[in-house]
Short mmCIF file of C-alpha atoms in Angstrom, two decimals:
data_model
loop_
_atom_site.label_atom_id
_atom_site.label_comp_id
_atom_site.label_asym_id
_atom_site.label_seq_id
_atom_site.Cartn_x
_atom_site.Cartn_y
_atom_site.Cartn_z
CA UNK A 280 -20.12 12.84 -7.03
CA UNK A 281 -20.48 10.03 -4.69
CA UNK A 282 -18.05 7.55 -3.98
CA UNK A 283 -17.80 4.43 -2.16
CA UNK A 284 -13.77 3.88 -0.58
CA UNK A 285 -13.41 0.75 0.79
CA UNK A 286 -10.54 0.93 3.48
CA UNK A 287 -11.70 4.18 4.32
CA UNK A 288 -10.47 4.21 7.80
CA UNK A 289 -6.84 3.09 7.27
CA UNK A 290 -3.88 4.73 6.75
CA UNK A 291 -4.15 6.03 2.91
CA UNK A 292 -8.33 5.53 2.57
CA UNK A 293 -8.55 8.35 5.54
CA UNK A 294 -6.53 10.52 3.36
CA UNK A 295 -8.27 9.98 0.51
CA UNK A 296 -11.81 10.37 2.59
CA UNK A 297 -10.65 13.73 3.61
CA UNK A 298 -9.94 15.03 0.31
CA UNK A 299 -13.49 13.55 -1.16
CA UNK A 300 -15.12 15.40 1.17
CA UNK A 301 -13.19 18.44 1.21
CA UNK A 302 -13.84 18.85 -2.48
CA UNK A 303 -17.50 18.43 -1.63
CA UNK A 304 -18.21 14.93 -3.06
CA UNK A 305 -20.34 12.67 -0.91
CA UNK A 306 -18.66 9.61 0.54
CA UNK A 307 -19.63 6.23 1.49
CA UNK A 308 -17.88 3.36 4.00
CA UNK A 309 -18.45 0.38 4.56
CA UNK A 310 -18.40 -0.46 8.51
CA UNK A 311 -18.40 -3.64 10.31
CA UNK A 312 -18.07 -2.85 13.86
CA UNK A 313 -20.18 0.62 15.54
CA UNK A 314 -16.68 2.13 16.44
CA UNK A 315 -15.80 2.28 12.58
CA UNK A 316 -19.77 3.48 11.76
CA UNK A 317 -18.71 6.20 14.27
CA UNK A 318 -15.45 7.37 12.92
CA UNK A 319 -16.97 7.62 9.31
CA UNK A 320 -19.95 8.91 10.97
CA UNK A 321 -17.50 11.98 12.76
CA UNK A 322 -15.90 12.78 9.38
CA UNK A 323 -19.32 13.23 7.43
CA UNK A 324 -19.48 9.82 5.77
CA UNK A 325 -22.10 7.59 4.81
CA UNK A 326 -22.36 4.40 5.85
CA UNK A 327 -23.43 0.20 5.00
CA UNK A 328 -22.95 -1.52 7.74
CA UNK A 329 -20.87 -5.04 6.66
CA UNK A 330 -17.36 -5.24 5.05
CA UNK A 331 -16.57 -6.85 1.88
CA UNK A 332 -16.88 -10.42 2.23
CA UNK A 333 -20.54 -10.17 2.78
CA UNK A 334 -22.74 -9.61 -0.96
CA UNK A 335 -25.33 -7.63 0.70
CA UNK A 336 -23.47 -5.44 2.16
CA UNK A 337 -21.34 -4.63 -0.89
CA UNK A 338 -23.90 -4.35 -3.34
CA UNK A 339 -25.69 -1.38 -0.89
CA UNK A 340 -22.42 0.37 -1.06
CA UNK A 341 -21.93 1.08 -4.30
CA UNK A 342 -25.79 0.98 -5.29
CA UNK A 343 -25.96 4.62 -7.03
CA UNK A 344 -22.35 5.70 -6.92
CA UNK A 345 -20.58 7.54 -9.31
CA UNK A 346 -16.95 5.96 -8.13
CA UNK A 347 -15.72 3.03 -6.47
CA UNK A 348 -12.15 3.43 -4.68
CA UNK A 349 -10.75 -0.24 -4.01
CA UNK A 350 -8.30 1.01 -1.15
CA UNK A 351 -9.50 -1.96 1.43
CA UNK A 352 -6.72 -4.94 2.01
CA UNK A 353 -4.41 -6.46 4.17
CA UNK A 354 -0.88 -5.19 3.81
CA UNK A 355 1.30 -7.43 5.88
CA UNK A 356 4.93 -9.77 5.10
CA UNK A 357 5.78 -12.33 7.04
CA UNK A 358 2.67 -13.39 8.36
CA UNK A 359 1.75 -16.68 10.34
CA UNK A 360 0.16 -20.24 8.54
CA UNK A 361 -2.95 -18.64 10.44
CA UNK A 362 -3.47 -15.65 8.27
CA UNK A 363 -3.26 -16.67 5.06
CA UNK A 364 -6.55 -17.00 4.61
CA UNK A 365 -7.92 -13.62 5.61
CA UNK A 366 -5.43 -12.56 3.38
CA UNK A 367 -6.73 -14.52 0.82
CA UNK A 368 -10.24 -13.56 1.42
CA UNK A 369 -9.45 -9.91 1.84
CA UNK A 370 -7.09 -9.11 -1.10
CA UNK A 371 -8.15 -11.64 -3.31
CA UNK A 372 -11.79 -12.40 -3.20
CA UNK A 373 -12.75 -9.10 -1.24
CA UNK A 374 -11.27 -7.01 -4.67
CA UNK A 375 -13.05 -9.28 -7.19
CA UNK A 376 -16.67 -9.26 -4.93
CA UNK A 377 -16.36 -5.49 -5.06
CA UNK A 378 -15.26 -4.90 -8.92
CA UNK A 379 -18.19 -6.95 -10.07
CA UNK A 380 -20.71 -5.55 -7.72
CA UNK A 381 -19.37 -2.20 -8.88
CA UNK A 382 -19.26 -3.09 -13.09
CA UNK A 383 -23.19 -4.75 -12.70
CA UNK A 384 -24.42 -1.39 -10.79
CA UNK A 385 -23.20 0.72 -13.74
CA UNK A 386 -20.42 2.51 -11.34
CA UNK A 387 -18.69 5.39 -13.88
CA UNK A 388 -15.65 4.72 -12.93
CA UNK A 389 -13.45 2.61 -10.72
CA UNK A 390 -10.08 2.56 -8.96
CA UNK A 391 -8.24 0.07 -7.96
CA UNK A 392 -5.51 0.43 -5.65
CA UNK A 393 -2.83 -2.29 -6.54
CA UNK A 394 0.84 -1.42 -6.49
CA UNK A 395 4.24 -1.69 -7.77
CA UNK A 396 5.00 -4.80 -5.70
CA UNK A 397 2.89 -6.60 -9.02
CA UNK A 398 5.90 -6.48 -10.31
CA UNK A 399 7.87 -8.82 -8.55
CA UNK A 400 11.96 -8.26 -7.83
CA UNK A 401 12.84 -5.90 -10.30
CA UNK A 402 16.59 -7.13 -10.03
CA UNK A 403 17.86 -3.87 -9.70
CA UNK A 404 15.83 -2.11 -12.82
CA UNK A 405 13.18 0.39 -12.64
CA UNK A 406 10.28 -0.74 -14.57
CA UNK A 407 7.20 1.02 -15.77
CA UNK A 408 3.49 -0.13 -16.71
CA UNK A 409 4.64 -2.00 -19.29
CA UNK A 410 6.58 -4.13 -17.57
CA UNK A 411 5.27 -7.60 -17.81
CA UNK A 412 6.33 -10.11 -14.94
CA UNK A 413 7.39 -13.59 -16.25
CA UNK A 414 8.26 -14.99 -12.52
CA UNK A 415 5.71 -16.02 -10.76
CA UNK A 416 7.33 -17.52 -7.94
CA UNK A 417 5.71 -15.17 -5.55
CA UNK A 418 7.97 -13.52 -2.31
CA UNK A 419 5.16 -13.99 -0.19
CA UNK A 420 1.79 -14.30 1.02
CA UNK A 421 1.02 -10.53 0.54
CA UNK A 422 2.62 -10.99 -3.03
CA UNK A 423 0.40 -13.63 -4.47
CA UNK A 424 -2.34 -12.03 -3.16
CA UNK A 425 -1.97 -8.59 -4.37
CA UNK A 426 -0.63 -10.29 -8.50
CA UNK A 427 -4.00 -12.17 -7.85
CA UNK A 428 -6.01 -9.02 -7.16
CA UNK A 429 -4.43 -6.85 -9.82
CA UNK A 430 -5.27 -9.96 -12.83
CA UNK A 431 -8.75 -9.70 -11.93
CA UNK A 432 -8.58 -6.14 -12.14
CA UNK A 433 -6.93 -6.82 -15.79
CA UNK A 434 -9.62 -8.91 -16.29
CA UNK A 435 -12.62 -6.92 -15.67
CA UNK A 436 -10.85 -4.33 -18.01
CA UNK A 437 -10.09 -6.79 -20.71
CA UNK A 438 -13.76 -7.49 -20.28
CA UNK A 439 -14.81 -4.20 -20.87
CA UNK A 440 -15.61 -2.82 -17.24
CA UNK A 441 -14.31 0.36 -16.48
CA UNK A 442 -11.39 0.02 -14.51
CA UNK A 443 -8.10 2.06 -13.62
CA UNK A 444 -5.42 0.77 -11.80
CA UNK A 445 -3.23 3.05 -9.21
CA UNK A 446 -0.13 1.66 -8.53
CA UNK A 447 1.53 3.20 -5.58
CA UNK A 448 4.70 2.77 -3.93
CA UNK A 449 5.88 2.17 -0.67
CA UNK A 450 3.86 4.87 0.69
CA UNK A 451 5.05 6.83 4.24
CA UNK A 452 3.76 9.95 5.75
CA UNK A 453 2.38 10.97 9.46
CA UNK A 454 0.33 8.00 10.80
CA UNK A 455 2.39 5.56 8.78
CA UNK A 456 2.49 2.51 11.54
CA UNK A 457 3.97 0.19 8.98
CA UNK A 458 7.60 -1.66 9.62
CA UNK A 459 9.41 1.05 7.01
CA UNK A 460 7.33 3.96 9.19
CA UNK A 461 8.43 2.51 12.49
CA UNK A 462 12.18 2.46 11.38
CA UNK A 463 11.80 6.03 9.52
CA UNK A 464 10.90 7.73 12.64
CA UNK A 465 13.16 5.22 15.20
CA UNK A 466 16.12 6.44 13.15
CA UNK A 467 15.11 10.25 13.17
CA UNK A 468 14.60 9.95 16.89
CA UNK A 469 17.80 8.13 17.29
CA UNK A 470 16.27 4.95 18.70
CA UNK A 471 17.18 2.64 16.08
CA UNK A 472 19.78 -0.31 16.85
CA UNK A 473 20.44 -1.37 13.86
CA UNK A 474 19.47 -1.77 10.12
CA UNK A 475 17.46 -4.69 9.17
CA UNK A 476 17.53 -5.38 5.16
CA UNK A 477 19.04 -1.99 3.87
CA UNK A 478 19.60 -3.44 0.66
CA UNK A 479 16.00 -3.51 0.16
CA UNK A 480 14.84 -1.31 -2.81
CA UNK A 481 11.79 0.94 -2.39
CA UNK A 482 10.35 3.52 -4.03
CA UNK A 483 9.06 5.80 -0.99
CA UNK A 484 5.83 7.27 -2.01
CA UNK A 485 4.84 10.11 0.37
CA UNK A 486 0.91 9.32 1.46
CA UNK A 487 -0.26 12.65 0.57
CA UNK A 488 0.99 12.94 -2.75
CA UNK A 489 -0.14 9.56 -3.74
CA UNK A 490 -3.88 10.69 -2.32
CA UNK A 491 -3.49 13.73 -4.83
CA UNK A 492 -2.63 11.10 -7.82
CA UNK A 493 -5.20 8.58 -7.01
CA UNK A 494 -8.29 11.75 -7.50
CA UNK A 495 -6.08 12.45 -10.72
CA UNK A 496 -6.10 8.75 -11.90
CA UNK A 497 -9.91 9.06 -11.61
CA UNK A 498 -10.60 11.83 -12.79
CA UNK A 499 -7.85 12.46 -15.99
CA UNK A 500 -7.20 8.81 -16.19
CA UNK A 501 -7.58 6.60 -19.01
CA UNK A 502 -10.60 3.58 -18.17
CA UNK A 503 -8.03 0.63 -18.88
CA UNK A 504 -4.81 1.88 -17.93
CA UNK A 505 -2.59 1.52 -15.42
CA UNK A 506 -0.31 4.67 -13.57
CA UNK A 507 2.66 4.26 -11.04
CA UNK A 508 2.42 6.62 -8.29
CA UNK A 509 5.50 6.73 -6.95
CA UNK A 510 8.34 8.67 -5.60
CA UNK A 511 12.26 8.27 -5.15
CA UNK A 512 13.69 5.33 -5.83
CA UNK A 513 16.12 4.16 -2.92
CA UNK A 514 17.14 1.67 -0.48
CA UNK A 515 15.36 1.30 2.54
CA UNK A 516 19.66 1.52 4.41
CA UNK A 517 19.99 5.00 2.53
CA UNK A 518 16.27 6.18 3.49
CA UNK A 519 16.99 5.89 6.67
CA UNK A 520 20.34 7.24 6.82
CA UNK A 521 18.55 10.62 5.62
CA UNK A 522 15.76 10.17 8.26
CA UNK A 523 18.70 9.82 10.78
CA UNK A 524 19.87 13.34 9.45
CA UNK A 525 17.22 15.26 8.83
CA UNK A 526 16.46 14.13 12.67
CA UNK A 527 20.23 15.25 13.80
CA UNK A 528 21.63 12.47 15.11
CA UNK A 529 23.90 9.43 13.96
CA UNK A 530 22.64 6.54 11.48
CA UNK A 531 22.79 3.07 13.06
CA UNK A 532 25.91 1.75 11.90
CA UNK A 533 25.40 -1.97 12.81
CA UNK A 534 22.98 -4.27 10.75
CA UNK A 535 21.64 -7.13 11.72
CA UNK A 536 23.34 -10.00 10.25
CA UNK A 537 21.29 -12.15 7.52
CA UNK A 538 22.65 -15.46 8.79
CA UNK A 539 21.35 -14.45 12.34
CA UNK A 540 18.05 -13.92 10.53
CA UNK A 541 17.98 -17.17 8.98
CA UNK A 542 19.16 -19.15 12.20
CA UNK A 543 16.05 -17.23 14.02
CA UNK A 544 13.58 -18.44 11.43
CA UNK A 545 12.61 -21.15 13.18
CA UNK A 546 11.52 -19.19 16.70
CA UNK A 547 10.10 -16.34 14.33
CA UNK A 548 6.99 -17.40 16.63
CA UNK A 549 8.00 -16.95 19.78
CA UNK A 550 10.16 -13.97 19.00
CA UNK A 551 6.92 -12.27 17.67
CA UNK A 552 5.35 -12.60 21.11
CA UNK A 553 7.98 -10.20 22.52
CA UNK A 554 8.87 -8.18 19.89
CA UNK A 555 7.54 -6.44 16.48
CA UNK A 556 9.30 -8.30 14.39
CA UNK A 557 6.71 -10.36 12.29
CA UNK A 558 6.74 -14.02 13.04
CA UNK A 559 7.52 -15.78 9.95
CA UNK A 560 11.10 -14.73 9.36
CA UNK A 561 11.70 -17.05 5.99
CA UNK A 562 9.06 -15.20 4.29
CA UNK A 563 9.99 -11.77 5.49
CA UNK A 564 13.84 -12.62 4.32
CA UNK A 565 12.63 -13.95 0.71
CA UNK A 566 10.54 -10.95 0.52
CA UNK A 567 12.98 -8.45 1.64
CA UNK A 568 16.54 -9.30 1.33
CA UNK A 569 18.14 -8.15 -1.58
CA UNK A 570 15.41 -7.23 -3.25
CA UNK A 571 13.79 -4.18 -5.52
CA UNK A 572 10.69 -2.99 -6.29
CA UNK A 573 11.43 -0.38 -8.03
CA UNK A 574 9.19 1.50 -11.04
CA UNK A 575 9.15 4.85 -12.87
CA UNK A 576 6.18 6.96 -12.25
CA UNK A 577 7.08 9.18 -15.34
CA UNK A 578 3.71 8.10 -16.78
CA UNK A 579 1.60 9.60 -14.57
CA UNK A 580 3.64 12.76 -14.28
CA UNK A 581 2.97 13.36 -17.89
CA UNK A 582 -0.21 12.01 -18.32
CA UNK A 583 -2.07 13.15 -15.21
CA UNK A 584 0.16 15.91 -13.91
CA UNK A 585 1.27 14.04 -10.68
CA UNK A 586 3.58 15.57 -8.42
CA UNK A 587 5.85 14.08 -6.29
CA UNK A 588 7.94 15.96 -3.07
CA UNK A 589 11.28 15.09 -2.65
CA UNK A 590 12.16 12.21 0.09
CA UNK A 591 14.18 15.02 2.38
CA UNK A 592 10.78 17.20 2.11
CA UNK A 593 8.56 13.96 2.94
CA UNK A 594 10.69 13.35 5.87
CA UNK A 595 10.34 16.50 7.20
CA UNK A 596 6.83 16.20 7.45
CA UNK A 597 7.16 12.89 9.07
CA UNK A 598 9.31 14.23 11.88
CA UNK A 599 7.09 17.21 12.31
CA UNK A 600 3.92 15.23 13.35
CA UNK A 601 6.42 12.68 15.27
CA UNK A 602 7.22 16.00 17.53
CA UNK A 603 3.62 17.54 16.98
CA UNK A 604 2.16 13.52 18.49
CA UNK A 605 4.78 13.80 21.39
CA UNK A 606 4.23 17.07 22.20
#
């Protein structure tokens, strides 16, 4: 078939790329800049040049596809005043410029990547796709965006287009340069301080494994439904205790005091300047302490025969290409 993925040159639309192609299907980017052209270019990819805030661009990517994969978006918590608005534009109106230029070409069938964050807190429960959320007072930035993005999906399904929605968890693997990632693989190297909101609930998805159930979603899925692709449901605290073992060394044993958080809130700026830690600290507290998001993924086992590794097994393979990289 051919297949447009949008995000096709981040972290999980590589993976998927790779596994289009290596099942022989034809795949299509979009590129904005001649050094992404290039890299879809290397891999065997088509290419429109423009991303998706431009109509033109959009509708000559998915003119005669088979598939749309909606993997493109900004994944980010705790993000300045100054962002919101790409955020906006890239989560929000990006998905709903690409699932109507997608239903009006007469696309077979498309995928949406939202995920189990949709769902709000989960207070400690693990939901499934049934759950419906009644709180809307969003976490963050990145949450309102992604609710947003995953009601016009609902939409274009309730109006008939065909639409599945992929759900994924936290998802981790080699490459992962995310904040979980960084701490994952600081802890396994022993070169973490300390623990920064291990209360937090996750379910850690491993990348590869959620690639495999995203070609199952389209391909076995029901038009109309929605799956969880997840993993095992933890705490980010015990996650990386185990990445500290499987890595041989000691677990950080101090953790950086909320109240300390809270008092920094106010030079989350300037402390963003000189370190990774995301500059709007309120948000990335609200969003993070004490919180779940947690779902069952029992659906899709059953219904499209996804398979999940273990969390010791998916760290494993995250401190073998640590060494492999360093090496």
């Amino acid at each position: 078939m051919k297949a447009l993925v949008t995000g096709a040159t981040g972290f999980l639309g590589s993976r998927l790329v790779d596994r289009l192609l290596d099942r022989g299907d034809v795949v299509v980017g979009l590129a904005r800049s001649p050094s992404s052209a290039q890299k879809l270019i290397d891999r065997g990819c088509k290419f429109v040049q423009g991303d998706l805030a431009q109509d033109p661009a959009v509708r000559a990517a998915v003119q005669g596809c088979d598939a749309v994969f909606h993997a493109a978006g900004v994944h980010k918590i705790g993000i300045r005043r100054s962002e919101v608005a790409a955020m906006e534009a890239a989560n929000v109106d990006g998905t709903q410029r690409i699932l109507d230029a997608a239903i009006e070409e007469g696309v077979g069938r498309i995928v949406h990547l939202s995920g189990i964050s949709v769902f709000g807190n989960t207070r400690g429960q693990v939901v499934d796709e049934t759950f419906t959320r009644t709180d809307l007072r969003f976490l963050s930035h990145y949450d309102r965006t992604k609710y947003r993005a995953h009601a016009l999906a609902r939409e274009r399904i309730d109006a008939g287009g065909p639409v599945i929605i992929v759900q994924p968890g936290a998802v981790y693997g080699p490459g992962d340069h995310s904040a979980v990632g960084h701490q994952l693989a600081a802890a396994a190297a022993g070169r973490l301080p300390f623990q920064v909101f291990p209360s937090l609930g996750l379910v850690l998805a491993h990348v590869d494994d959620v690639t495999e159930g995203i070609l199952q979603a389209h391909d076995r899925g029901r038009i109309g439904e929605a799956y969880v692709l997840g993993g095992e449901t933890t705490t980010l605290g015990q996650a990386i205790e185990r990445a500290a073992r499987a890595g041989r060394v000691a677990p950080p044993r101090r953790t950086l005091p909320r109240g300390l958080i809270r008092m920094g809130a106010p030079l989350g700026g300037l402390l963003s300047r000189i370190s990774s830690i995301p500059p709007n600290l309120a948000e990335l507290s609200r969003a993070c302490d004490g919180v779940t998001y947690w779902a069952s993924d029992e659906k899709a086992r059953s219904g499209l025969g996804y398979s999940r590794r273990a969390l010791q097994a998916g760290l494993a393979d995250l401190l073998s290409s640590s060494a492999t990289r360093q090496g």
